[in-house]
């Protein structure tokens, strides 16, 4: 929160261009204020060593440890065929666990002289796995001698701050830069109203910045973190409270369903009864639709809890009331799928001529970017005349050309794929703001909903419809037990033999565009210390068709295929013509093929917990039980394996989303993609800090109700502008 000129000073003036350039490019830090708000990730005590067993894979870490032994090896390589290549292997220890460091080539001489057994140092590098052991290749290091004048100065105090760092800039260099700018912290303007600060017993902002970077005791760290958490929670909640306040002032057309209209005709033809959950949530939605300011509701439901049906009933209610409804889907595959299933569910009710016509039917049109010109023209015409009561599409719906007769409701599917700008652009197409329903199948703990979707009311569907089958999930440790993987392919064959189908999901497509850096490059010994690239759809499909699944129909589906080809593949799979679909996460949301009962996720450790839960929700959608196999090569003790174990152990999405959030290290819930790095939460952890978020929300609502323009709170205004620049306050990214 670059609040005043001293904090707005560009880093290149203070630290010099080379360091400032690295900070800007790799850490997104540009000003003195940015650097002061780059807080230590944790602290090491001078005398203590880092616990090596808990290091995260593939992350840059800084550890304090002691050298146990160091050995120099010679080997033959392309550059030195006579065995002159040199590799230094250093083992460091925390007294319990060990970690291997490797240095190659000319880089071995200095560490060979300095890293003698018994030496203590800070080491920084990226954790990788080599020969099934954790290692750091070419780590940077700083010896902790403490005998020279400078070292005593730099490491004075018992607590050494360790900063989120990168390969280009180690934690201790960031620490030295922070020491340089720390005096400016005195000039930070406080965003918290004084009454709030005193009432909650919080230290001032300058004091908090000083204590978080130069703590003398653990109590200093606690006081600083508590204060900085309040800043983040409060400023964010004020932004959301202002948005809710502004939304509540907007007018909207109340939409009440006709007594014997389209909705009741639809309900009469349903072959099953609604669950209690669906009834309750529908009632909340209908109440909102009947008011004269716009509904803003988040509908979260477990995978397969029947959200689409609830949304469709809301759309039919609006059509009954003379309006139109738009369903916005994140991908063409999903838009086509929604269109098919809505038309199927509605039957002849989807074949209407005029809105509210006597036969109580309406038209349901599809609008996507890849449609042919004639079909597109017809769809646009149906919308502008009001002939189509329901339109389903991708962000093509947001384009300027699209005009509605009377847009009454916008339903957004899988909100985490949409920025709020898109949501608002669609909202702007109504003569008055339409009602808004956001659906997500990613279960969101309450505090996250309060933080990320703080401007929406929340409804939760947590009951599965009758007839849904349980999904058994298992981890397949391919490296430790290769025969488990062979058995996985046998299981897929068994499912197909029983008349069912299967998905195989891979992290990557596999036409080298995926990763230009990897293409056409020789492997050096350093590369071999890196992990192999993630498995790719095209390679895996080829391997399966020729090998373990020989004789079955195997097709591929990924995001770079032509939309018509994608649709054709999905149609064949839905019709049962394809046995096995090898796909990227393009199938993650909304794809509904009840006959698919098995899913094998390759390199499952490369996916997040919520994503795995989403993917798994694609099987077991019919009456036959589902099976999900999580294939990984990660060693048993690794955090990645524990994460997969958690997914296999429970089908409760809310439980998994808590685990997921607890494991995301920087608490970066808001996503940086559209709001710049400043909106990311630095110290606020949405799960642990439930209490702070709730209290901050109460305080924020009180402040905004008393003073919506924050005239009496200039410091808070400035902080808000730093969080969300002026014209984007409406666009707090939901991510």
XYZ file of C-alpha atoms in Angstrom:
735
model
C 0.000 0.000 0.000
C 2.261 2.728 -1.334
C 0.731 5.458 0.723
C 2.939 8.542 0.587
C 5.792 9.844 -1.525
C 8.514 8.223 0.639
C 6.869 4.851 0.037
C 6.262 5.608 -3.639
C 9.986 6.116 -4.255
C 10.999 3.725 -7.095
C 13.359 0.967 -5.911
C 15.830 1.669 -8.680
C 16.633 5.017 -7.056
C 17.178 3.427 -3.672
C 18.735 0.030 -4.484
C 20.226 0.666 -7.925
C 18.896 -0.547 -11.301
C 20.203 -4.170 -11.362
C 18.603 -5.225 -8.042
C 15.445 -3.200 -8.745
C 15.069 -4.879 -12.149
C 15.157 -8.384 -10.618
C 12.701 -7.335 -7.894
C 10.285 -5.927 -10.454
C 10.499 -8.866 -12.863
C 10.520 -11.746 -10.412
C 8.680 -10.471 -7.329
C 6.472 -7.698 -8.748
C 8.052 -5.139 -6.374
C 8.510 -1.639 -7.815
C 8.455 0.869 -4.964
C 9.767 1.198 -1.424
C 6.192 0.527 -0.218
C 5.983 -2.709 -2.223
C 9.222 -3.937 -0.649
C 8.107 -3.020 2.883
C 4.974 -5.107 2.265
C 7.022 -8.100 1.085
C 6.959 -9.865 4.442
C 9.184 -12.701 5.647
C 7.653 -16.112 5.031
C 9.033 -17.371 8.321
C 11.937 -16.828 10.734
C 14.855 -19.035 11.700
C 16.521 -18.795 15.068
C 20.266 -18.408 14.831
C 20.999 -21.533 16.765
C 18.337 -23.697 15.153
C 18.288 -25.671 11.929
C 15.419 -25.926 9.441
C 13.241 -29.043 9.565
C 14.205 -30.656 6.249
C 11.458 -33.307 6.088
C 8.717 -30.755 5.308
C 10.226 -28.998 2.293
C 7.731 -28.350 -0.527
C 8.515 -29.783 -3.982
C 9.229 -27.442 -6.881
C 9.427 -24.349 -4.696
C 12.283 -22.000 -3.961
C 13.200 -22.497 -0.350
C 15.748 -21.056 2.041
C 17.012 -23.374 4.747
C 19.455 -23.009 7.620
C 21.403 -26.258 8.004
C 24.763 -27.811 8.779
C 27.080 -29.541 6.302
C 27.383 -33.251 7.156
C 29.745 -34.246 4.346
C 30.978 -33.173 0.909
C 32.337 -35.363 -1.915
C 33.767 -34.468 -5.304
C 33.049 -36.930 -8.173
C 34.386 -37.012 -11.733
C 32.256 -38.205 -14.628
C 32.331 -38.355 -18.422
C 29.953 -36.030 -20.295
C 29.500 -34.604 -23.797
C 31.664 -31.611 -22.866
C 34.417 -33.633 -21.198
C 34.393 -37.176 -22.603
C 37.570 -38.132 -20.705
C 35.844 -38.172 -17.370
C 36.897 -34.626 -16.477
C 33.362 -33.441 -15.636
C 33.100 -32.614 -11.953
C 30.149 -32.912 -9.595
C 30.206 -31.867 -5.948
C 27.683 -33.599 -3.705
C 27.145 -31.975 -0.332
C 24.847 -33.485 2.289
C 23.300 -31.064 4.771
C 21.398 -32.024 7.892
C 19.009 -30.620 10.485
C 20.064 -33.320 12.943
C 17.247 -35.664 11.784
C 16.684 -35.479 8.042
C 19.213 -34.954 5.252
C 19.130 -33.071 1.983
C 21.485 -33.475 -0.966
C 23.029 -30.429 -2.690
C 24.708 -30.792 -6.107
C 27.083 -28.440 -7.898
C 28.453 -29.024 -11.424
C 31.341 -27.972 -13.639
C 33.234 -24.812 -12.750
C 30.683 -24.094 -10.068
C 32.223 -26.739 -7.758
C 35.422 -24.946 -6.734
C 34.124 -22.287 -4.336
C 31.648 -24.533 -2.439
C 34.275 -27.295 -2.293
C 36.567 -24.915 -0.384
C 33.834 -23.351 1.787
C 31.283 -26.059 2.596
C 33.325 -28.145 4.990
C 31.650 -30.581 7.391
C 30.361 -28.742 10.447
C 29.810 -25.442 8.600
C 26.459 -23.730 9.183
C 24.941 -21.764 6.317
C 21.727 -20.578 4.704
C 21.041 -22.406 1.420
C 18.539 -21.283 -1.213
C 17.341 -23.189 -4.275
C 14.522 -25.131 -5.865
C 13.593 -28.466 -4.324
C 13.528 -31.280 -6.908
C 13.608 -35.060 -6.825
C 16.553 -36.975 -8.266
C 16.896 -40.734 -7.878
C 13.840 -40.550 -5.605
C 15.680 -38.295 -3.132
C 15.029 -34.620 -2.447
C 17.819 -32.331 -3.610
C 18.777 -28.723 -4.382
C 20.749 -28.290 -7.619
C 23.263 -25.395 -7.595
C 21.842 -23.684 -4.519
C 23.042 -20.215 -3.559
C 24.361 -20.069 -0.005
C 25.506 -17.630 2.658
C 27.799 -18.884 5.422
C 26.654 -18.063 8.965
C 30.001 -17.335 10.570
C 29.024 -14.386 12.695
C 32.660 -13.463 13.299
C 33.180 -10.560 10.887
C 31.812 -7.113 11.700
C 29.328 -7.146 8.777
C 27.983 -10.606 9.520
C 27.389 -9.696 13.147
C 25.529 -6.557 12.019
C 23.436 -8.301 9.360
C 22.459 -11.247 11.486
C 22.148 -9.339 14.741
C 19.144 -10.397 16.783
C 18.156 -13.971 17.356
C 15.590 -14.186 14.530
C 16.638 -14.382 10.886
C 13.785 -13.365 8.548
C 13.433 -15.668 5.521
C 11.667 -14.004 2.588
C 9.695 -15.504 -0.306
C 12.577 -15.492 -2.799
C 13.392 -16.554 -6.346
C 16.299 -18.212 -8.097
C 17.535 -14.749 -9.116
C 17.361 -13.157 -5.689
C 18.047 -15.028 -2.473
C 16.289 -14.337 0.792
C 19.361 -12.755 2.423
C 19.754 -10.255 -0.439
C 16.092 -9.280 -0.060
C 16.739 -8.933 3.683
C 19.623 -6.518 3.034
C 17.451 -4.470 0.639
C 14.677 -4.290 3.273
C 17.190 -2.969 5.848
C 17.998 -0.168 3.395
C 14.383 0.994 3.014
C 13.161 0.265 6.566
C 13.579 3.869 7.827
C 10.839 4.937 5.338
C 8.328 2.788 7.243
C 7.995 5.708 9.702
C 6.131 7.617 6.995
C 3.480 4.976 6.239
C -0.028 6.440 6.551
C -2.339 4.262 8.608
C -5.453 2.950 6.785
C -7.216 1.788 9.968
C -9.488 4.326 11.678
C -7.959 5.261 15.035
C -11.028 4.170 17.004
C -10.808 0.700 15.439
C -7.065 0.449 16.137
C -7.434 1.437 19.764
C -10.576 -0.636 20.300
C -8.817 -3.756 18.989
C -5.480 -3.023 20.685
C -3.488 -2.997 17.435
C -0.030 -1.457 16.975
C 0.430 1.382 14.451
C 1.380 0.583 10.855
C 4.971 1.959 11.056
C 5.559 -0.100 14.210
C 4.087 -3.229 12.574
C 6.369 -2.872 9.530
C 9.401 -2.441 11.751
C 8.524 -5.454 13.892
C 7.769 -7.813 11.020
C 11.134 -7.148 9.339
C 13.341 -6.718 12.456
C 11.683 -8.649 15.282
C 13.580 -9.071 18.532
C 11.123 -11.563 20.001
C 8.359 -13.853 18.822
C 5.884 -11.483 20.490
C 7.044 -8.750 18.061
C 6.202 -11.021 15.124
C 2.758 -11.842 16.540
C 1.892 -8.173 17.163
C 3.025 -7.211 13.655
C 1.216 -10.064 11.909
C -2.035 -9.456 13.783
C -1.938 -5.792 12.794
C -1.069 -6.501 9.124
C -3.791 -9.170 8.898
C -6.272 -6.548 10.022
C -5.076 -4.176 7.288
C -5.630 -6.783 4.601
C -8.943 -8.064 5.925
C -10.355 -4.627 6.649
C -9.360 -2.849 3.424
C -10.686 -5.792 1.389
C -13.956 -5.929 3.333
C -14.420 -2.170 2.925
C -14.050 -2.577 -0.845
C -16.653 -5.375 -0.805
C -18.990 -3.486 1.550
C -18.885 -0.459 -0.778
C -19.707 -2.704 -3.688
C -22.663 -4.261 -1.840
C -23.801 -0.783 -0.792
C -23.686 0.451 -4.405
C -25.470 -2.678 -5.684
C -28.253 -2.227 -3.146
C -28.963 1.234 -4.638
C -29.502 -0.201 -8.153
C -33.034 -0.695 -9.478
C -34.179 -4.004 -11.004
C -37.377 -5.401 -12.462
C -39.003 -7.876 -10.033
C -39.579 -11.224 -11.815
C -42.326 -13.435 -10.389
C -43.209 -16.723 -12.143
C -46.768 -17.035 -13.518
C -48.976 -19.468 -11.585
C -49.481 -21.885 -14.482
C -46.603 -20.864 -16.699
C -43.516 -22.470 -18.138
C -42.028 -23.284 -14.717
C -44.991 -25.337 -13.499
C -45.217 -27.100 -16.889
C -41.527 -27.971 -16.543
C -41.908 -29.200 -12.951
C -44.803 -31.418 -14.058
C -42.647 -33.212 -16.596
C -39.702 -33.901 -14.239
C -39.298 -37.691 -13.831
C -38.107 -37.292 -10.205
C -38.806 -35.101 -7.181
C -36.482 -32.275 -6.188
C -34.219 -32.836 -3.162
C -34.963 -30.786 -0.016
C -31.796 -28.819 -0.731
C -32.931 -27.941 -4.259
C -36.313 -26.803 -2.939
C -34.773 -24.637 -0.212
C -32.238 -22.979 -2.548
C -34.896 -22.414 -5.242
C -37.066 -20.649 -2.656
C -34.152 -18.320 -1.718
C -33.614 -17.523 -5.402
C -37.313 -16.890 -6.147
C -37.510 -14.534 -3.135
C -34.528 -12.559 -4.501
C -35.980 -12.447 -8.030
C -39.205 -10.906 -6.689
C -37.419 -7.833 -5.214
C -36.843 -4.522 -6.963
C -33.067 -4.494 -6.627
C -30.819 -7.007 -8.378
C -30.200 -10.442 -6.873
C -26.492 -11.203 -6.398
C -26.318 -14.813 -5.309
C -23.593 -17.445 -5.284
C -24.903 -21.009 -5.631
C -22.285 -23.484 -4.544
C -22.960 -27.151 -4.758
C -20.993 -30.345 -4.642
C -20.159 -31.868 -7.983
C -23.393 -33.492 -9.164
C -25.743 -31.915 -6.611
C -28.101 -30.678 -9.348
C -27.103 -26.980 -9.565
C -27.959 -26.808 -13.278
C -31.539 -27.865 -12.560
C -31.902 -25.160 -9.888
C -30.475 -22.560 -12.304
C -32.788 -23.708 -15.109
C -35.844 -23.353 -12.855
C -34.733 -19.781 -12.038
C -34.354 -19.050 -15.771
C -37.832 -20.443 -16.516
C -39.315 -18.289 -13.731
C -37.823 -15.195 -15.380
C -39.097 -16.233 -18.842
C -42.551 -16.703 -17.266
C -42.340 -13.121 -16.026
C -41.690 -11.869 -19.573
C -37.890 -11.588 -19.363
C -34.930 -13.423 -20.893
C -32.187 -15.424 -19.182
C -28.568 -15.941 -20.242
C -26.290 -18.760 -19.079
C -22.603 -17.963 -19.444
C -20.227 -20.965 -19.601
C -16.394 -20.849 -19.515
C -15.723 -23.109 -22.550
C -17.434 -24.003 -25.814
C -17.479 -27.693 -24.851
C -19.397 -26.757 -21.723
C -21.758 -24.308 -23.460
C -22.695 -26.997 -26.023
C -23.140 -29.552 -23.283
C -25.389 -27.204 -21.237
C -27.421 -26.422 -24.359
C -27.934 -30.119 -25.087
C -28.920 -30.983 -21.531
C -31.284 -27.980 -21.117
C -33.056 -28.796 -24.395
C -33.335 -32.453 -23.322
C -34.701 -31.554 -19.874
C -37.268 -29.139 -21.351
C -38.407 -31.328 -24.278
C -41.207 -29.646 -26.259
C -41.105 -26.680 -23.848
C -37.876 -25.637 -25.623
C -39.576 -25.441 -29.015
C -41.533 -22.242 -28.509
C -42.423 -19.636 -31.055
C -43.076 -16.473 -29.038
C -42.103 -15.503 -25.492
C -45.034 -16.338 -23.211
C -46.888 -17.863 -26.179
C -50.022 -19.900 -25.560
C -48.283 -23.242 -25.785
C -46.169 -22.209 -22.806
C -42.901 -22.852 -24.628
C -39.858 -20.767 -25.464
C -36.800 -21.006 -27.689
C -33.382 -22.023 -26.267
C -30.500 -20.760 -28.412
C -26.750 -21.419 -28.341
C -24.258 -18.645 -29.076
C -20.503 -19.371 -29.279
C -17.578 -17.721 -31.032
C -17.074 -20.504 -33.563
C -20.658 -20.721 -34.912
C -21.241 -20.303 -38.633
C -22.387 -16.853 -39.808
C -25.966 -17.901 -40.687
C -26.600 -19.726 -37.374
C -25.095 -16.789 -35.510
C -27.288 -14.244 -37.336
C -30.402 -16.275 -36.512
C -29.391 -16.588 -32.817
C -28.793 -12.815 -32.556
C -32.162 -12.156 -34.208
C -33.953 -14.514 -31.784
C -32.400 -12.620 -28.876
C -33.230 -9.114 -30.009
C -36.858 -9.985 -30.888
C -37.383 -11.883 -27.640
C -38.189 -15.069 -29.574
C -35.520 -16.849 -27.487
C -36.262 -16.820 -23.767
C -33.031 -18.625 -22.877
C -29.579 -18.186 -24.420
C -26.574 -20.312 -23.519
C -23.108 -19.292 -24.624
C -19.480 -18.490 -23.957
C -18.048 -14.986 -23.570
C -19.276 -14.446 -27.169
C -22.462 -13.337 -25.335
C -20.612 -10.303 -24.019
C -19.685 -8.875 -27.426
C -21.081 -5.474 -28.386
C -23.156 -6.926 -31.236
C -25.290 -9.007 -28.864
C -28.587 -7.245 -27.995
C -31.367 -8.619 -25.791
C -35.084 -7.883 -25.896
C -35.319 -7.804 -22.071
C -32.487 -9.477 -20.155
C -33.775 -10.387 -16.676
C -31.290 -12.957 -15.306
C -27.644 -13.797 -15.882
C -26.390 -17.188 -14.683
C -22.593 -17.550 -14.631
C -21.263 -21.103 -14.490
C -17.941 -21.773 -12.756
C -17.248 -18.212 -11.696
C -13.550 -18.881 -11.063
C -13.072 -18.843 -14.843
C -14.615 -15.392 -15.280
C -13.351 -11.970 -14.330
C -15.920 -9.629 -12.899
C -15.480 -7.294 -15.888
C -17.102 -9.962 -18.060
C -19.865 -10.493 -15.551
C -20.554 -6.762 -15.465
C -20.384 -6.345 -19.249
C -23.171 -8.902 -19.580
C -25.065 -7.261 -16.762
C -24.919 -3.973 -18.684
C -27.007 -5.494 -21.498
C -30.270 -5.215 -19.572
C -32.338 -1.989 -19.693
C -32.125 -2.221 -15.913
C -29.459 -4.333 -14.197
C -30.497 -8.013 -14.482
C -30.502 -10.405 -11.540
C -27.307 -12.436 -11.171
C -26.760 -16.056 -10.130
C -23.208 -17.395 -9.966
C -22.748 -21.189 -9.842
C -19.620 -22.960 -8.679
C -18.898 -26.634 -8.082
C -15.769 -25.790 -6.111
C -16.966 -25.906 -2.505
C -15.821 -22.746 -0.777
C -15.373 -22.523 2.993
C -17.505 -19.773 4.508
C -14.661 -17.345 5.186
C -13.372 -17.688 1.647
C -16.847 -16.984 0.344
C -16.854 -13.894 2.591
C -13.496 -12.799 1.245
C -13.607 -13.723 -2.409
C -17.329 -13.473 -3.096
C -18.017 -10.944 -0.380
C -20.503 -9.040 -2.510
C -22.717 -12.091 -3.116
C -25.281 -13.814 -0.900
C -24.512 -17.541 -0.643
C -26.684 -20.641 -1.110
C -25.263 -24.121 -0.604
C -26.474 -27.400 -2.149
C -24.849 -30.223 -0.246
C -27.232 -33.114 -0.890
C -26.662 -35.500 -3.790
C -29.738 -36.486 -5.816
C -31.027 -40.033 -5.290
C -29.452 -42.643 -7.566
C -25.988 -41.041 -7.569
C -23.230 -43.584 -7.007
C -20.250 -43.398 -4.660
C -16.785 -42.901 -6.190
C -13.887 -45.024 -4.915
C -10.533 -43.189 -5.155
C -7.057 -44.706 -4.859
C -3.488 -43.413 -5.176
C -1.385 -45.397 -7.675
C 2.326 -44.983 -6.791
C 3.743 -45.671 -10.274
C 7.426 -45.332 -9.311
C 7.321 -47.406 -6.098
C 4.926 -50.054 -7.452
C 4.859 -50.214 -11.274
C 2.547 -53.270 -11.146
C -0.134 -50.997 -9.603
C -0.125 -48.942 -12.815
C -0.434 -52.089 -14.948
C -3.390 -53.093 -12.764
C -4.956 -49.627 -13.292
C -5.081 -50.237 -17.075
C -6.570 -53.695 -16.455
C -9.310 -52.022 -14.370
C -10.058 -49.652 -17.270
C -10.382 -52.681 -19.594
C -12.743 -54.346 -17.099
C -14.982 -51.255 -16.962
C -15.131 -51.151 -20.780
C -15.853 -54.903 -20.917
C -18.833 -54.208 -18.617
C -20.204 -51.732 -21.161
C -18.824 -48.576 -19.493
C -16.334 -45.861 -20.535
C -13.281 -44.189 -19.015
C -11.389 -40.880 -18.923
C -7.604 -40.535 -18.766
C -6.534 -37.011 -17.751
C -3.074 -35.511 -18.397
C -1.590 -32.136 -17.382
C -0.346 -31.174 -20.843
C -1.355 -31.416 -24.527
C 2.043 -32.439 -25.868
C 2.552 -30.610 -29.159
C 5.769 -28.843 -28.277
C 4.100 -25.422 -28.301
C 3.314 -26.253 -24.690
C 6.792 -25.428 -23.582
C 9.055 -23.837 -26.150
C 11.965 -23.806 -23.696
C 12.016 -27.579 -23.541
C 11.914 -28.107 -27.310
C 15.060 -29.084 -29.152
C 17.489 -28.664 -26.273
C 20.188 -31.105 -25.249
C 20.067 -32.299 -21.674
C 22.921 -31.203 -19.477
C 23.632 -32.852 -16.120
C 21.816 -29.898 -14.527
C 18.729 -30.694 -16.591
C 18.769 -34.249 -15.414
C 18.588 -32.929 -11.892
C 15.314 -31.246 -12.932
C 12.099 -33.244 -13.081
C 10.786 -34.646 -16.352
C 8.057 -32.585 -18.019
C 4.464 -33.511 -17.135
C 2.825 -36.280 -19.148
C 1.012 -35.157 -22.267
C -2.318 -36.173 -23.822
C -0.946 -36.957 -27.281
C 1.923 -39.148 -25.988
C -0.226 -40.991 -23.446
C -3.054 -41.643 -25.935
C -0.554 -43.033 -28.422
C 1.118 -45.241 -25.789
C -2.247 -46.581 -24.506
C -3.695 -47.298 -27.948
C -0.593 -49.273 -28.932
C -0.018 -50.860 -25.525
C -2.130 -51.431 -22.407
C -5.469 -50.458 -24.055
C -4.760 -51.959 -27.481
C -8.012 -52.843 -29.258
C -10.169 -50.237 -27.441
C -11.344 -47.015 -29.140
C -9.161 -44.244 -27.704
C -9.753 -40.571 -28.623
C -8.169 -37.303 -27.488
C -9.735 -33.994 -26.398
C -7.854 -30.777 -25.593
C -8.262 -27.019 -25.701
C -6.334 -26.368 -28.919
C -8.575 -28.543 -31.114
C -11.024 -26.887 -33.514
C -14.372 -26.363 -31.704
C -16.238 -28.554 -34.229
C -13.734 -31.366 -33.661
C -14.101 -30.983 -29.897
C -17.865 -31.160 -30.178
C -17.694 -34.231 -32.440
C -15.365 -36.011 -29.971
C -17.694 -35.189 -27.047
C -20.745 -36.363 -29.017
C -19.084 -39.700 -29.865
C -18.040 -40.167 -26.244
C -21.525 -39.245 -24.959
C -23.088 -41.663 -27.456
C -20.843 -44.472 -26.202
C -18.883 -44.856 -29.467
C -15.556 -44.100 -27.755
C -14.255 -46.365 -24.967
C -11.545 -44.125 -23.525
C -11.194 -40.347 -23.743
C -7.671 -39.015 -23.092
C -8.085 -35.338 -22.222
C -6.664 -32.271 -20.518
C -8.673 -30.527 -17.775
C -11.006 -29.295 -20.514
C -13.397 -31.928 -19.063
C -13.043 -30.547 -15.544
C -16.383 -28.777 -15.317
C -19.867 -29.769 -16.304
C -19.141 -32.614 -18.715
C -21.878 -35.149 -18.069
C -21.580 -38.695 -19.439
C -23.383 -41.019 -16.972
C -21.924 -44.118 -18.647
C -18.314 -43.080 -17.839
C -17.373 -44.894 -14.645
C -13.550 -44.799 -14.451
C -10.990 -42.012 -14.477
C -7.200 -42.311 -14.398
C -5.412 -39.023 -13.616
C -1.771 -39.118 -14.747
C 0.790 -37.037 -12.792
C -2.018 -36.313 -10.348
C 0.451 -34.418 -8.131
C 0.548 -31.657 -10.775
C -3.095 -30.728 -10.065
C -4.560 -28.840 -7.099
C -6.809 -30.559 -4.562
C -9.990 -28.773 -5.689
C -9.177 -29.504 -9.312
C -8.764 -33.229 -8.604
C -12.104 -33.200 -6.782
C -13.725 -31.467 -9.771
C -12.246 -33.954 -12.227
C -13.284 -36.912 -10.126
C -16.867 -35.591 -10.190
C -17.057 -36.541 -13.891
C -17.437 -40.251 -13.033
C -20.105 -42.072 -11.021
C -22.791 -39.811 -12.517
C -25.079 -42.746 -13.346
C -26.232 -45.756 -11.378
C -22.904 -47.663 -11.632
C -20.217 -46.889 -9.000
C -17.314 -44.641 -10.062
C -13.588 -45.291 -9.788
C -10.857 -42.627 -9.730
C -7.157 -43.588 -9.826
C -4.564 -40.915 -8.953
C -1.259 -41.854 -10.619
C 1.928 -40.273 -9.251
C 5.681 -40.824 -9.148
C 6.188 -38.724 -6.035
C 7.975 -40.415 -3.109
C 5.785 -41.636 -0.277
C 6.845 -39.052 2.313
C 6.377 -36.049 0.012
C 3.665 -33.425 0.701
C 2.316 -34.105 -2.811
C 1.602 -37.727 -1.881
C -0.058 -36.646 1.371
C -2.264 -34.269 -0.629
C -3.319 -37.087 -2.967
C -3.956 -39.317 0.042
C -6.321 -36.648 1.402
C -8.249 -36.522 -1.882
C -8.536 -40.324 -1.961
C -9.707 -40.396 1.665
C -12.789 -38.152 1.399
C -15.505 -37.151 -1.068
C -16.415 -34.088 1.006
C -15.542 -31.104 -1.156
C -15.721 -28.611 1.725
C -13.205 -30.648 3.711
C -10.930 -30.822 0.651
C -11.187 -27.117 -0.051
C -9.995 -26.439 3.501
C -7.017 -28.772 2.968
C -6.322 -27.099 -0.363
C -6.306 -23.622 1.127
C -4.218 -24.616 4.116
C -1.603 -25.957 1.731
C -1.430 -22.954 -0.568
C 1.528 -21.276 0.930
C 1.013 -17.580 0.367
C -2.712 -17.492 1.107
C -3.137 -16.018 -2.347
C -6.846 -16.522 -2.705
C -7.759 -13.538 -4.784
C -5.637 -14.460 -7.761
C -3.333 -11.909 -9.316
C -4.360 -12.253 -12.916
C -6.570 -9.230 -13.190
C -5.954 -7.064 -10.184
C -2.193 -6.850 -10.204
C -0.044 -8.393 -7.509
C -1.219 -5.951 -4.867
C -4.547 -7.614 -4.264
C -2.955 -10.855 -3.152
C -3.205 -11.564 0.537
C 0.196 -11.586 2.148
C -0.407 -12.452 5.795
C -4.127 -13.146 5.948
C -4.876 -16.867 5.793
C -8.552 -17.245 4.994
C -8.954 -20.491 6.889
C -7.018 -19.735 10.076
C -8.092 -16.118 10.306
C -11.821 -16.729 10.229
C -12.303 -14.543 13.290
C -10.339 -11.561 11.925
C -12.287 -11.700 8.643
C -15.656 -11.790 10.413
C -14.741 -8.914 12.726
C -13.260 -6.905 9.856
C -16.446 -7.425 7.872
C -18.566 -6.063 10.742
C -16.289 -3.032 11.167
C -16.229 -2.418 7.399
C -20.024 -2.516 7.096
C -20.327 -0.010 9.970
C -17.766 2.369 8.412
C -19.349 2.203 4.939
C -22.913 2.667 6.219
C -21.892 5.743 8.183
C -19.708 7.213 5.426
C -20.044 5.507 1.996
C -17.517 7.878 0.360
C -15.014 7.518 3.233
C -14.678 11.311 3.440
C -13.607 11.052 7.066
C -11.016 8.346 6.348
C -8.343 9.656 3.942
C -5.813 6.955 4.956
C -8.335 4.211 4.224
C -9.228 5.845 0.867
C -5.552 5.803 -0.144
C -5.169 2.169 0.873
C -8.284 1.261 -1.137
C -6.862 2.984 -4.203
C -3.696 0.949 -3.814
C -5.723 -2.267 -3.514
C -8.017 -1.478 -6.419
C -7.339 1.522 -8.572
C -10.223 3.931 -8.952
C -12.146 2.616 -11.941
C -11.714 -1.001 -10.868
C -13.321 -0.961 -7.479
C -16.353 -2.593 -9.104
C -14.052 -5.224 -10.540
C -12.555 -6.908 -7.505
C -11.378 -10.075 -9.118
C -13.076 -13.277 -8.037
C -10.688 -16.025 -8.433
